[in-house]
Tab-separated table of C-alpha atoms and ligand atoms in Angstrom:
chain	number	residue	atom	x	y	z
A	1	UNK	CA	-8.974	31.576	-16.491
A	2	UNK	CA	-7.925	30.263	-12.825
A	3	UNK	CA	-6.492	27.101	-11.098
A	4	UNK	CA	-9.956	27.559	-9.401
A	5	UNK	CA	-12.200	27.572	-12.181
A	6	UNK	CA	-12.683	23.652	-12.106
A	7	UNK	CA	-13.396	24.029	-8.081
A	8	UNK	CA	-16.058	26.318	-8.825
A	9	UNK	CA	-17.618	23.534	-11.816
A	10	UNK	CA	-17.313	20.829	-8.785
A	11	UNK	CA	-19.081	22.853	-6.085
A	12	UNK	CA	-22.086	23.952	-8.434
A	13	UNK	CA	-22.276	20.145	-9.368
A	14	UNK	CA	-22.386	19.019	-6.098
A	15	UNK	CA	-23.813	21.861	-4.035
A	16	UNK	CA	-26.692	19.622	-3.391
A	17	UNK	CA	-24.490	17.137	-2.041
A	18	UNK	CA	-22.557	19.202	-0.150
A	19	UNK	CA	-25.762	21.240	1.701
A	20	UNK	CA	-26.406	17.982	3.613
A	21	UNK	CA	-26.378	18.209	7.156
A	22	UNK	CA	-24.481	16.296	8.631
A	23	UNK	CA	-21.732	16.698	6.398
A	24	UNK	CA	-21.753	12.995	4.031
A	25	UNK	CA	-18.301	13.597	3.023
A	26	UNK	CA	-16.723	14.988	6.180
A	27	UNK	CA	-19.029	13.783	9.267
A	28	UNK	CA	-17.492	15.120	11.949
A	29	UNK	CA	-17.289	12.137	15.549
A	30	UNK	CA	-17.908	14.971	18.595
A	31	UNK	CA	-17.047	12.077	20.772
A	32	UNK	CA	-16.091	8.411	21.255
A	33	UNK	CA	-17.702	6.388	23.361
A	34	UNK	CA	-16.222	3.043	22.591
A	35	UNK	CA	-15.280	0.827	19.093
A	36	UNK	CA	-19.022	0.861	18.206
A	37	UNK	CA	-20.541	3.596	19.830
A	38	UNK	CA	-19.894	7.355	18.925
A	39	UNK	CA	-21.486	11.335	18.982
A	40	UNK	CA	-22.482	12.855	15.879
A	41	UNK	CA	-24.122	16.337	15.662
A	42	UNK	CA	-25.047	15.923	19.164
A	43	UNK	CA	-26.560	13.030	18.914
A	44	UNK	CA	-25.346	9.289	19.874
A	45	UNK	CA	-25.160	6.600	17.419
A	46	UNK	CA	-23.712	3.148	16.976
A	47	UNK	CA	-20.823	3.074	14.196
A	48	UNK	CA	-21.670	0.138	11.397
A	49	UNK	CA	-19.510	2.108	8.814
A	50	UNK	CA	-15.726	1.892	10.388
A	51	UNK	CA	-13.323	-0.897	9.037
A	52	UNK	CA	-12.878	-2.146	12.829
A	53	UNK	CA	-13.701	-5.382	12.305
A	54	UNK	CA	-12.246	-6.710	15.388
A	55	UNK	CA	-12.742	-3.978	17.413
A	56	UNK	CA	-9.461	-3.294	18.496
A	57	UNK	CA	-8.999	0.112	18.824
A	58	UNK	CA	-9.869	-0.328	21.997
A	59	UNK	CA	-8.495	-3.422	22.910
A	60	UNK	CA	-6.498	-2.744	26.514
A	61	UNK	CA	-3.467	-4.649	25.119
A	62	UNK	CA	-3.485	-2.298	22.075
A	63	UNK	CA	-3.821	1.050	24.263
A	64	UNK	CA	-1.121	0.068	26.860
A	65	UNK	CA	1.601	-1.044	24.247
A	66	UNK	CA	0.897	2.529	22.644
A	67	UNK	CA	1.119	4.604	25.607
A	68	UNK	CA	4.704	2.650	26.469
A	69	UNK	CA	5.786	3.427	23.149
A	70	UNK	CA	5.162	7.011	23.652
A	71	UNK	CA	6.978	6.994	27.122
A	72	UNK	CA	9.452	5.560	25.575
A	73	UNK	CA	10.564	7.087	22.366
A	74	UNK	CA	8.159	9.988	21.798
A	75	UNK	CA	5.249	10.755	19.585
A	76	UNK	CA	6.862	10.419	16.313
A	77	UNK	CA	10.003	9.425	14.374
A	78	UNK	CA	10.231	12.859	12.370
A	79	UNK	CA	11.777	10.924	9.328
A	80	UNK	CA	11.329	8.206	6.859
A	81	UNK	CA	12.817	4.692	7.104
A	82	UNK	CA	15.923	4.969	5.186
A	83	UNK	CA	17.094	7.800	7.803
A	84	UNK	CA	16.452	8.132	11.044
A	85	UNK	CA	13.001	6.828	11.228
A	86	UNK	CA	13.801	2.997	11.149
A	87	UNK	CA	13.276	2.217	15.155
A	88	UNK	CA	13.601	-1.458	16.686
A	89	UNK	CA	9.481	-1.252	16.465
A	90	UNK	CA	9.351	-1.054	12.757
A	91	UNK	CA	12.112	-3.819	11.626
A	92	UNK	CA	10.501	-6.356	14.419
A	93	UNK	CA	6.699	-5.933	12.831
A	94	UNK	CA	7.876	-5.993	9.511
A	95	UNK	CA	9.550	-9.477	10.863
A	96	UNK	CA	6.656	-10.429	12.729
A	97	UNK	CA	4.233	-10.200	9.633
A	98	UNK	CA	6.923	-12.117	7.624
A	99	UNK	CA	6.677	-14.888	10.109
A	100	UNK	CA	2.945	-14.094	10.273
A	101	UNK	CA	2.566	-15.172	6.414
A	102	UNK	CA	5.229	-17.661	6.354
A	103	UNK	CA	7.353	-15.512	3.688
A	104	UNK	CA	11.090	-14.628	3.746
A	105	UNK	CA	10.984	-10.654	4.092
A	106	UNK	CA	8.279	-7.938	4.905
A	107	UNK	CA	8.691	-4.278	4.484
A	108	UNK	CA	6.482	-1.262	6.726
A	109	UNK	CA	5.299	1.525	4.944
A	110	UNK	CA	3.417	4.640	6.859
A	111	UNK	CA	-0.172	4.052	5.530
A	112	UNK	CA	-1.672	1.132	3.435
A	113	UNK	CA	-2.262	3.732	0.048
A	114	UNK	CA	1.559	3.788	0.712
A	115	UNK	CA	2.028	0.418	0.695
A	116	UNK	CA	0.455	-0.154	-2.428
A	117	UNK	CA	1.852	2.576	-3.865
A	118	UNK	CA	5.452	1.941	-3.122
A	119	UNK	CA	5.359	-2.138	-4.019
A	120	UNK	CA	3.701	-1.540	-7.345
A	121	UNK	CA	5.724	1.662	-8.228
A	122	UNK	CA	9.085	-0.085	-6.594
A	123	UNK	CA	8.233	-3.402	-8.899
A	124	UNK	CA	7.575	-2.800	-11.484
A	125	UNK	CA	8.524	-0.119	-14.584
A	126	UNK	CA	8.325	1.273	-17.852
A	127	UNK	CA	7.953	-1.776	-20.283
A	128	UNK	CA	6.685	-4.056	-17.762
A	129	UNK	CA	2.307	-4.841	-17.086
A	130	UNK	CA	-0.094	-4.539	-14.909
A	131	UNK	CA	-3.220	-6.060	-14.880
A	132	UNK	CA	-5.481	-5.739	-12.203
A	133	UNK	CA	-8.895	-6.438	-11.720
A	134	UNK	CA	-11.397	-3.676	-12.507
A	135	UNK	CA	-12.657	-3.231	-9.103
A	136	UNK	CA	-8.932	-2.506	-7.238
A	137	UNK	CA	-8.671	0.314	-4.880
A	138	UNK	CA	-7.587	3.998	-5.717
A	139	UNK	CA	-4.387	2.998	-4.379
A	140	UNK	CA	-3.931	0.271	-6.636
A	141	UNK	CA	-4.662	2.281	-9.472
A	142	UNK	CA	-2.261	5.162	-8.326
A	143	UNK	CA	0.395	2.798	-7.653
A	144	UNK	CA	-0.196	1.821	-11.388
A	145	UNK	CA	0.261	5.321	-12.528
A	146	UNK	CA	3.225	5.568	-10.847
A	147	UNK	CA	4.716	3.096	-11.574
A	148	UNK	CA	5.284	3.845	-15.533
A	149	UNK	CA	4.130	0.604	-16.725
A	150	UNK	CA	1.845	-0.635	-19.156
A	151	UNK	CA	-1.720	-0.942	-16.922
A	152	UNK	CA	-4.763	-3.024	-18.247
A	153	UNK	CA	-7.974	-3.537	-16.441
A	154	UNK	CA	-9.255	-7.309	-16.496
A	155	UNK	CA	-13.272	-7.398	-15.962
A	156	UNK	CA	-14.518	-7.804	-12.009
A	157	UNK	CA	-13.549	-11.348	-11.102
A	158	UNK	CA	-13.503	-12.670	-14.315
A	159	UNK	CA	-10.811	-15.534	-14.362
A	160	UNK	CA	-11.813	-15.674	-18.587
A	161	UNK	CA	-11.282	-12.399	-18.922
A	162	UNK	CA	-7.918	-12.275	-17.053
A	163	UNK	CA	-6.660	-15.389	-19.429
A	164	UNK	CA	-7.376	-13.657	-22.409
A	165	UNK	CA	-5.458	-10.715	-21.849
A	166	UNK	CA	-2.300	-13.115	-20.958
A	167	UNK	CA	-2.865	-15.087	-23.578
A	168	UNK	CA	-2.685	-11.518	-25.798
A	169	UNK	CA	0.262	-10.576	-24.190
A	170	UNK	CA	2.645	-13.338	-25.178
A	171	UNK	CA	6.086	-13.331	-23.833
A	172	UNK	CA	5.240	-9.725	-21.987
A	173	UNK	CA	2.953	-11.820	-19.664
A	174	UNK	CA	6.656	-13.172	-17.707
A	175	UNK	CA	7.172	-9.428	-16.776
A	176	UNK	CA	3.187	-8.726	-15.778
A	177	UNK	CA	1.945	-8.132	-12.186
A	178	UNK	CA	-1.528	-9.208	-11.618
A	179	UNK	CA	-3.101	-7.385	-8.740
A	180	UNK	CA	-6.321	-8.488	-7.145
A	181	UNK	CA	-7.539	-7.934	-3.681
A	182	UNK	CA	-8.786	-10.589	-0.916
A	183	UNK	CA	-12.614	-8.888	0.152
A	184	UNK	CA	-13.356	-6.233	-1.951
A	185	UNK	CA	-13.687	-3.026	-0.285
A	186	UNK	CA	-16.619	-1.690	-1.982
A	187	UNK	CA	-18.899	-4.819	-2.786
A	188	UNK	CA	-17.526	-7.167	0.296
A	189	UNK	CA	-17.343	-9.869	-2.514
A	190	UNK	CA	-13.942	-12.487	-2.442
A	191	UNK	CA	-11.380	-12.779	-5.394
A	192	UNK	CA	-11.653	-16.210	-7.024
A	193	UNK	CA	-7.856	-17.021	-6.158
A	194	UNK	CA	-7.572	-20.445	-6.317
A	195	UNK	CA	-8.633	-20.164	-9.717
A	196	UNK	CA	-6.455	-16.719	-10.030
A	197	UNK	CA	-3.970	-18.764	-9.008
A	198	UNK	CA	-3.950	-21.336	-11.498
A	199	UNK	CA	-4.216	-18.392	-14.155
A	200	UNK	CA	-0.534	-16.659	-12.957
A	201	UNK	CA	1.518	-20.015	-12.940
A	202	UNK	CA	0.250	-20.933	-16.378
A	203	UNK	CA	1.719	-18.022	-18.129
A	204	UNK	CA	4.576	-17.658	-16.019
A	205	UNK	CA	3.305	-13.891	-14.424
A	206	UNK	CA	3.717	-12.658	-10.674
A	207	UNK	CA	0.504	-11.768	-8.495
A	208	UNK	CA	0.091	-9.529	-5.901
A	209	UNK	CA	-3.071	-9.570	-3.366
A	210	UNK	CA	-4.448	-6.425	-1.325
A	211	UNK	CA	-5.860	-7.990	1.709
A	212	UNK	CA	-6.403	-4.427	3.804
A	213	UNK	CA	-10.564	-5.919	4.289
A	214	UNK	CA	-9.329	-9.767	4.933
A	215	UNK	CA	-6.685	-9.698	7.280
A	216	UNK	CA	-7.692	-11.191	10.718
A	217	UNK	CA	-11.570	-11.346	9.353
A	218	UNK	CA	-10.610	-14.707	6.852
A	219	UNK	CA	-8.584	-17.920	7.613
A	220	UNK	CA	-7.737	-19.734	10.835
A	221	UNK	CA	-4.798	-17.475	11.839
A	222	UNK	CA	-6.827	-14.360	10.360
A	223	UNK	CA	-4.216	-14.230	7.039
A	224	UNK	CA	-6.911	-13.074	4.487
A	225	UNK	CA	-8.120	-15.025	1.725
A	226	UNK	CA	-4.290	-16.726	0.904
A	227	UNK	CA	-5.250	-18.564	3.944
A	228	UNK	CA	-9.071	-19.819	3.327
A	229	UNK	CA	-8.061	-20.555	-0.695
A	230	UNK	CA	-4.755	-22.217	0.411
A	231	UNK	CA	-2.526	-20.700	-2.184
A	232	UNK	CA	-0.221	-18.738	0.091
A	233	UNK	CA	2.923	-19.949	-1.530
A	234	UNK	CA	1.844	-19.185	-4.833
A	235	UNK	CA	1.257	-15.626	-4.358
A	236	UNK	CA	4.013	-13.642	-5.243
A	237	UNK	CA	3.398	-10.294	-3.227
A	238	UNK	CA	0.706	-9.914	-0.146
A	239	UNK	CA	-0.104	-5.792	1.104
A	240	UNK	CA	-2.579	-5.034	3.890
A	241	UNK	CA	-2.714	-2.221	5.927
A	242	UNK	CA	-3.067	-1.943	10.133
A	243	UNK	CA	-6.293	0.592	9.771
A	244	UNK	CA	-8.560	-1.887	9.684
A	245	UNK	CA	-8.768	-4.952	11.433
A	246	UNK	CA	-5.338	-4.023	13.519
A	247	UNK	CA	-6.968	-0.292	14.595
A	248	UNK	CA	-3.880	1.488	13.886
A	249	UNK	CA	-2.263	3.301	11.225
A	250	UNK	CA	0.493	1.710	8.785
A	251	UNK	CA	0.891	-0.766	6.001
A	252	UNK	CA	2.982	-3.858	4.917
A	253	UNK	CA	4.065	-6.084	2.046
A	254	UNK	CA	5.131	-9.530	2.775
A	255	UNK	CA	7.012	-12.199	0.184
A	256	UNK	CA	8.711	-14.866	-0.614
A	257	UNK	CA	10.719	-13.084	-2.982
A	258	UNK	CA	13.841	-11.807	-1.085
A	259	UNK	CA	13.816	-9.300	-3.970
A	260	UNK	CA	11.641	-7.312	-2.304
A	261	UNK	CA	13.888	-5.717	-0.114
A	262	UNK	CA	15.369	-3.637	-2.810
A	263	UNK	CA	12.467	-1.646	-3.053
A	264	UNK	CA	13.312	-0.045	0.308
A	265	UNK	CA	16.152	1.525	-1.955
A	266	UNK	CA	13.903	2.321	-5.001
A	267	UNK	CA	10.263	2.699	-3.783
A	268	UNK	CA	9.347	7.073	-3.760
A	269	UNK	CA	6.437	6.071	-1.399
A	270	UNK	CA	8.660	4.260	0.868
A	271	UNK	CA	11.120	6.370	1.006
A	272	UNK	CA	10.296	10.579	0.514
A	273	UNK	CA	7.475	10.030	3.854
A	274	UNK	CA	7.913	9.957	7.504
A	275	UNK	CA	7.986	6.388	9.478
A	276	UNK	CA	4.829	5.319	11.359
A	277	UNK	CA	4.948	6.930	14.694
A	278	UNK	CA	6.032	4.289	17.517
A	279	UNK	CA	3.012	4.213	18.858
A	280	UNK	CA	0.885	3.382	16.143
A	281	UNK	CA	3.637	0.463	15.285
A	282	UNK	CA	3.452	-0.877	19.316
A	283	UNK	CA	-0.597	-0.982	19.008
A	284	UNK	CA	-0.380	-2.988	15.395
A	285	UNK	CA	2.419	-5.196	16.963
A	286	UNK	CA	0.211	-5.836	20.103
A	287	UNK	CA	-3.089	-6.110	17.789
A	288	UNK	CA	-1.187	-8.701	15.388
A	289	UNK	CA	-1.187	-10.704	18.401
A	290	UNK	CA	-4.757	-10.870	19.163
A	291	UNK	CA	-5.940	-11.336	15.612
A	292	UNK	CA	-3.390	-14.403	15.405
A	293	UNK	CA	-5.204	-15.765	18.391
A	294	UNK	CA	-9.184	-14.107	17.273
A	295	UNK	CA	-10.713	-17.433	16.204
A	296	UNK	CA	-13.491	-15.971	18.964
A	297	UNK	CA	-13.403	-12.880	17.295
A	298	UNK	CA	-13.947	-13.877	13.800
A	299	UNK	CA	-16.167	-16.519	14.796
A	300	UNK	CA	-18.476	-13.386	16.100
A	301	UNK	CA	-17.719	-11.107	13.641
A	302	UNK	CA	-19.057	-13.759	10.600
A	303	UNK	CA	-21.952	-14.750	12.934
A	304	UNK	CA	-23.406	-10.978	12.549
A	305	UNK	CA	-22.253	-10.563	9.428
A	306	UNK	CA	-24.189	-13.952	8.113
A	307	UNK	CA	-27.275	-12.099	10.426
A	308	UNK	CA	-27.242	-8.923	8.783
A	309	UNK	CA	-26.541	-10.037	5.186
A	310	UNK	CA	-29.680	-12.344	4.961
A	311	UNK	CA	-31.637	-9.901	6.553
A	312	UNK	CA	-31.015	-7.169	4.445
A	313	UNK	CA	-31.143	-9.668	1.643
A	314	UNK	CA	-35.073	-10.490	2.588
A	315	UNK	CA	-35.432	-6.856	2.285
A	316	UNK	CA	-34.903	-6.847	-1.426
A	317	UNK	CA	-32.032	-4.741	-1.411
A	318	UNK	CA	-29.471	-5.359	-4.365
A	319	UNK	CA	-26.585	-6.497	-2.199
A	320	UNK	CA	-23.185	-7.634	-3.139
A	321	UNK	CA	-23.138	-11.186	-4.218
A	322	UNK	CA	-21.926	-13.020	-0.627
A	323	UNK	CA	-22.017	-12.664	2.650
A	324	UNK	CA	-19.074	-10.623	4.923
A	325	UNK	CA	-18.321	-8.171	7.066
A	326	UNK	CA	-18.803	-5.372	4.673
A	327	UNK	CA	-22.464	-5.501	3.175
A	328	UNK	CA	-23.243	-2.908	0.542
A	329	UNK	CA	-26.482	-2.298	-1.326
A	330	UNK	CA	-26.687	-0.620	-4.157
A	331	UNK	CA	-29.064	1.868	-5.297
A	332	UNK	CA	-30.515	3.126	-8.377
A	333	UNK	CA	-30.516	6.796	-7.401
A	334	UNK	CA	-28.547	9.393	-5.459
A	335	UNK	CA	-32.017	10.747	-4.029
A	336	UNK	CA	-32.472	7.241	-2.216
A	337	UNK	CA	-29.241	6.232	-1.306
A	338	UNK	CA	-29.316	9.920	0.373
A	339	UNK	CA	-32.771	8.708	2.247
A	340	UNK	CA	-31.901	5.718	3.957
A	341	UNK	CA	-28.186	7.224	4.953
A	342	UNK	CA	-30.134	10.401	6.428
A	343	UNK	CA	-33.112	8.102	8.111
A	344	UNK	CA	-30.085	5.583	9.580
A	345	UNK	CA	-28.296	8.637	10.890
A	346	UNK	CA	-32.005	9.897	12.139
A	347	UNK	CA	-32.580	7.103	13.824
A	348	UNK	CA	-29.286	6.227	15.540
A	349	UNK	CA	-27.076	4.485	12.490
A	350	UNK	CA	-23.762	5.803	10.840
A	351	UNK	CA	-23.186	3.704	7.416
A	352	UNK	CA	-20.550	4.942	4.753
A	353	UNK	CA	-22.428	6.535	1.627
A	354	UNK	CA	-20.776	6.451	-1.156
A	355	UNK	CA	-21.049	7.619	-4.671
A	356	UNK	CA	-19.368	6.750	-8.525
A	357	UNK	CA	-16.753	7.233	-9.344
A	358	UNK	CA	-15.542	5.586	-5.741
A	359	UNK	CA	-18.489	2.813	-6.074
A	360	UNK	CA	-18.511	0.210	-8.896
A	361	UNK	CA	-20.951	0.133	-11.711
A	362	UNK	CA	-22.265	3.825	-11.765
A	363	UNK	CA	-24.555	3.550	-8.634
A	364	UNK	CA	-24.414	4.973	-5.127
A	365	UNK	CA	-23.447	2.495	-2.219
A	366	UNK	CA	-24.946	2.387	1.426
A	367	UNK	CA	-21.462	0.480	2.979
A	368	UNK	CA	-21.737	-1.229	6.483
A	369	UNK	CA	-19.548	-2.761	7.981
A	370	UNK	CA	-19.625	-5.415	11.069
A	371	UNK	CA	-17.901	-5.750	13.408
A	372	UNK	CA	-16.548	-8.528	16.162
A	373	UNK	CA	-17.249	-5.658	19.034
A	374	UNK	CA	-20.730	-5.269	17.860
A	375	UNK	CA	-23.621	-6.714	20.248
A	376	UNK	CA	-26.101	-8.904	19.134
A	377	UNK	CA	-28.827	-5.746	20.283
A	378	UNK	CA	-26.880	-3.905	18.311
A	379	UNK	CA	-26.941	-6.204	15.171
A	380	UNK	CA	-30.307	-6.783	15.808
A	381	UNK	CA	-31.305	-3.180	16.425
A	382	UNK	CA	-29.368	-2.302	12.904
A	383	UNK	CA	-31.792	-5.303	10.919
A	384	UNK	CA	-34.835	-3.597	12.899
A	385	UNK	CA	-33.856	-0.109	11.720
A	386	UNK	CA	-33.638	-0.983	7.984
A	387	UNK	CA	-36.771	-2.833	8.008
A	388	UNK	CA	-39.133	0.155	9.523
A	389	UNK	CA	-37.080	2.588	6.436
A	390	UNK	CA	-37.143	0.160	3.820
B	401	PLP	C1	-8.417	-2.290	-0.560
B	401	PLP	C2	-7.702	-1.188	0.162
B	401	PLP	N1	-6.372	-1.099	0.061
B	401	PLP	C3	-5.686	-0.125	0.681
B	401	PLP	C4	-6.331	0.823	1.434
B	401	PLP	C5	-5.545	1.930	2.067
B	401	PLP	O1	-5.351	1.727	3.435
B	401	PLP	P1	-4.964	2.901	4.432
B	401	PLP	O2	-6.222	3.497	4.921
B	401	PLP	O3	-4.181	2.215	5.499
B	401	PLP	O4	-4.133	3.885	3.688
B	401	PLP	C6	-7.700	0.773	1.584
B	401	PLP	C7	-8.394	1.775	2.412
B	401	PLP	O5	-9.538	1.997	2.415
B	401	PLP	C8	-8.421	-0.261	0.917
B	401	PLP	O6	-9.748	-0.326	1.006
């Protein structure tokens, strides 16, 4: 009997998995040639599987306000917020994004897991609930576990579902956090949150959205889906994270609730980690910019993502159920979800594969994602690619 025995279980089970070259779970970029366009054993390929959705890792703006930063106060903080890794940078984004969303505070944490972690775990406590929506991120979930509370899955979307469970919960349902997320990072499908909404005020519950895939790809001012569904002041708690459509590293949680704030004193996640380096804060503060002002941007980044969606749809894949930046079929087997990654990747294409328990409903995922840097060649040349494997 050894610590190691169950490693040994998991690398028979997934030897076959792991014998692929290149490497599905670890694919290694040689080189970068730009926010699309990357090297991957030796061979040059255009990137539909990142979360850049504006492209703004390499956004000139973005690059210059990080190398200043560096000049300036070095290449990292070496401690977390509450000692001496709370710079100017970090309290002016955190005030920035509360302006951003129109909400009285905002609060920085190093990563987006983090900031999911540390506002679920900092809210709420043993004796309190959670219900959030079947398909929430592994950082929802471990923020759940953390957190000590009761935690009950509502089904996929399902306002019905969602009622029922307050309803069930009586009183309790004035101490329960509902989490949902804006676009759905697996299936690239929206949470009903108008109707969500309506669900929350009726018994009296608080509700927190994820929008890590939404910000700066949904709204006018790129807010997520509070902004398209108009319910921003009825959501109690809003997290996103700056490694997606802000190309740096970091997350946030914004609110109306001044309340919030305390967690800086309570939160485990917030507190027992190192600050986001300066850099990485100057490139999200400089990127918050641009997204506020993408209306271009977006306006491209929906117009390929509308492209590729109906395209793939006329190919009879079983797609999620609208249209977005992230498209994801599913498929009934590993053996040809493994085909059309390996004959992208052949041909010139890095998607995201991805397999249960990370993917919804026990099937394996081929994940792309669009983005505002993409070219219409390149859009095109991904639609031309899936119809010669398909
Ligand atoms: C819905 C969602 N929330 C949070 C995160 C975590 O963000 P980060 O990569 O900044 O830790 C992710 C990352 O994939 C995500 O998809």
């Amino acid at each position: 009997m050894s610590l190691f025995d169950k490693f040994s279980t998991f690398l028979e089970e997934s030897e076959p998995l792991l014998s692929i070259k290149p490497d599905i779970f670890g694919t290694k970029i040689e080189k970068l040639y730009s926010s699309t366009e990357a090297s991957i054993d030796g061979r040059r390929v255009l990137l539909a599987g990142t979360n850049n959705y504006l492209g703004l890792t390499f956004a000139p703006e973005c690059i210059a306000a990080a190398h200043k930063a560096i000049d300036d106060e070095g290449t990292g903080t070496t401690g977390s917020r509450m000692a001496n890794g709370n710079y100017d940078g970090h309290r002016a984004l955190e005030r920035e994004l509360a302006e951003f969303y129109d909400c009285a505070t905002g609060i920085v944490f190093s990563t987006g897991y983090q900031a999911n972690l540390g506002t679920i775990s900092g809210l709420v406590g043993s004796g309190d609930v959670l219900l959030i929506d079947a398909h929430c991120h592994a950082s929802i979930y471990d923020g759940c576990k953390l957190s000590g509370a009761e935690v009950i899955r509502f089904r996929h979307n399902d306002v019905a579902d969602l009622d029922k469970r307050l309803n069930r919960l009586g009183d309790r349902a004035q101490s329960t956090l509902i989490v949902v997320e804006g676009i759905y990072s697996m299936l690239g499908d929206t949470a009903p949150l108008g109707e969500i909404t309506k669900c929350k005020q009726k018994y009296g519950s608080y509700l927190l959205i994820d929008e890590a895939h939404s910000l700066g790809v949904l709204g006018d001012t790129g807010q997520g889906l509070v902004e398209v569904a108009g319910v921003g002041n009825a959501v109690d708690f809003i997290t996103g994270t700056f490694s997606k459509s802000l190309g740096s590293i970091g997350g946030y949680c914004v609110s109306n609730h001044q309340q919030l704030d305390v967690i800086r004193y309570l939160s485990r996640p917030y507190i027992f980690t190192a600050s986001p380096s300066p850099s990485n804060i100057a490139s999200a503060r400089a990127a918050l910019v641009l997204l506020k002002n993408g209306n271009a941007l977006r306006e491209q980044l929906w117009e390929h993502a509308n492209k590729l969606y109906s395209h793939l749809l006329g190919l009879d894949l079983d797609l999620g159920p609208e249209p977005g930046p992230v498209i994801a079929a599913q498929l009934d087997t590993t053996e040809e979800a493994l085909r059309i990654w390996s004959s992208l990747i052949e041909k010139g294409i890095y998607v995201n594969l991805i397999f249960p328990p990370a993917s919804p409903k026990n099937k394996p995922l081929i994940r792309i994602s669009v983005s505002a840097a993409h070219t219409e060649e390149q859009i095109n040349f991904i639609c031309n690619t899936f119809s010669e494997i398909m």
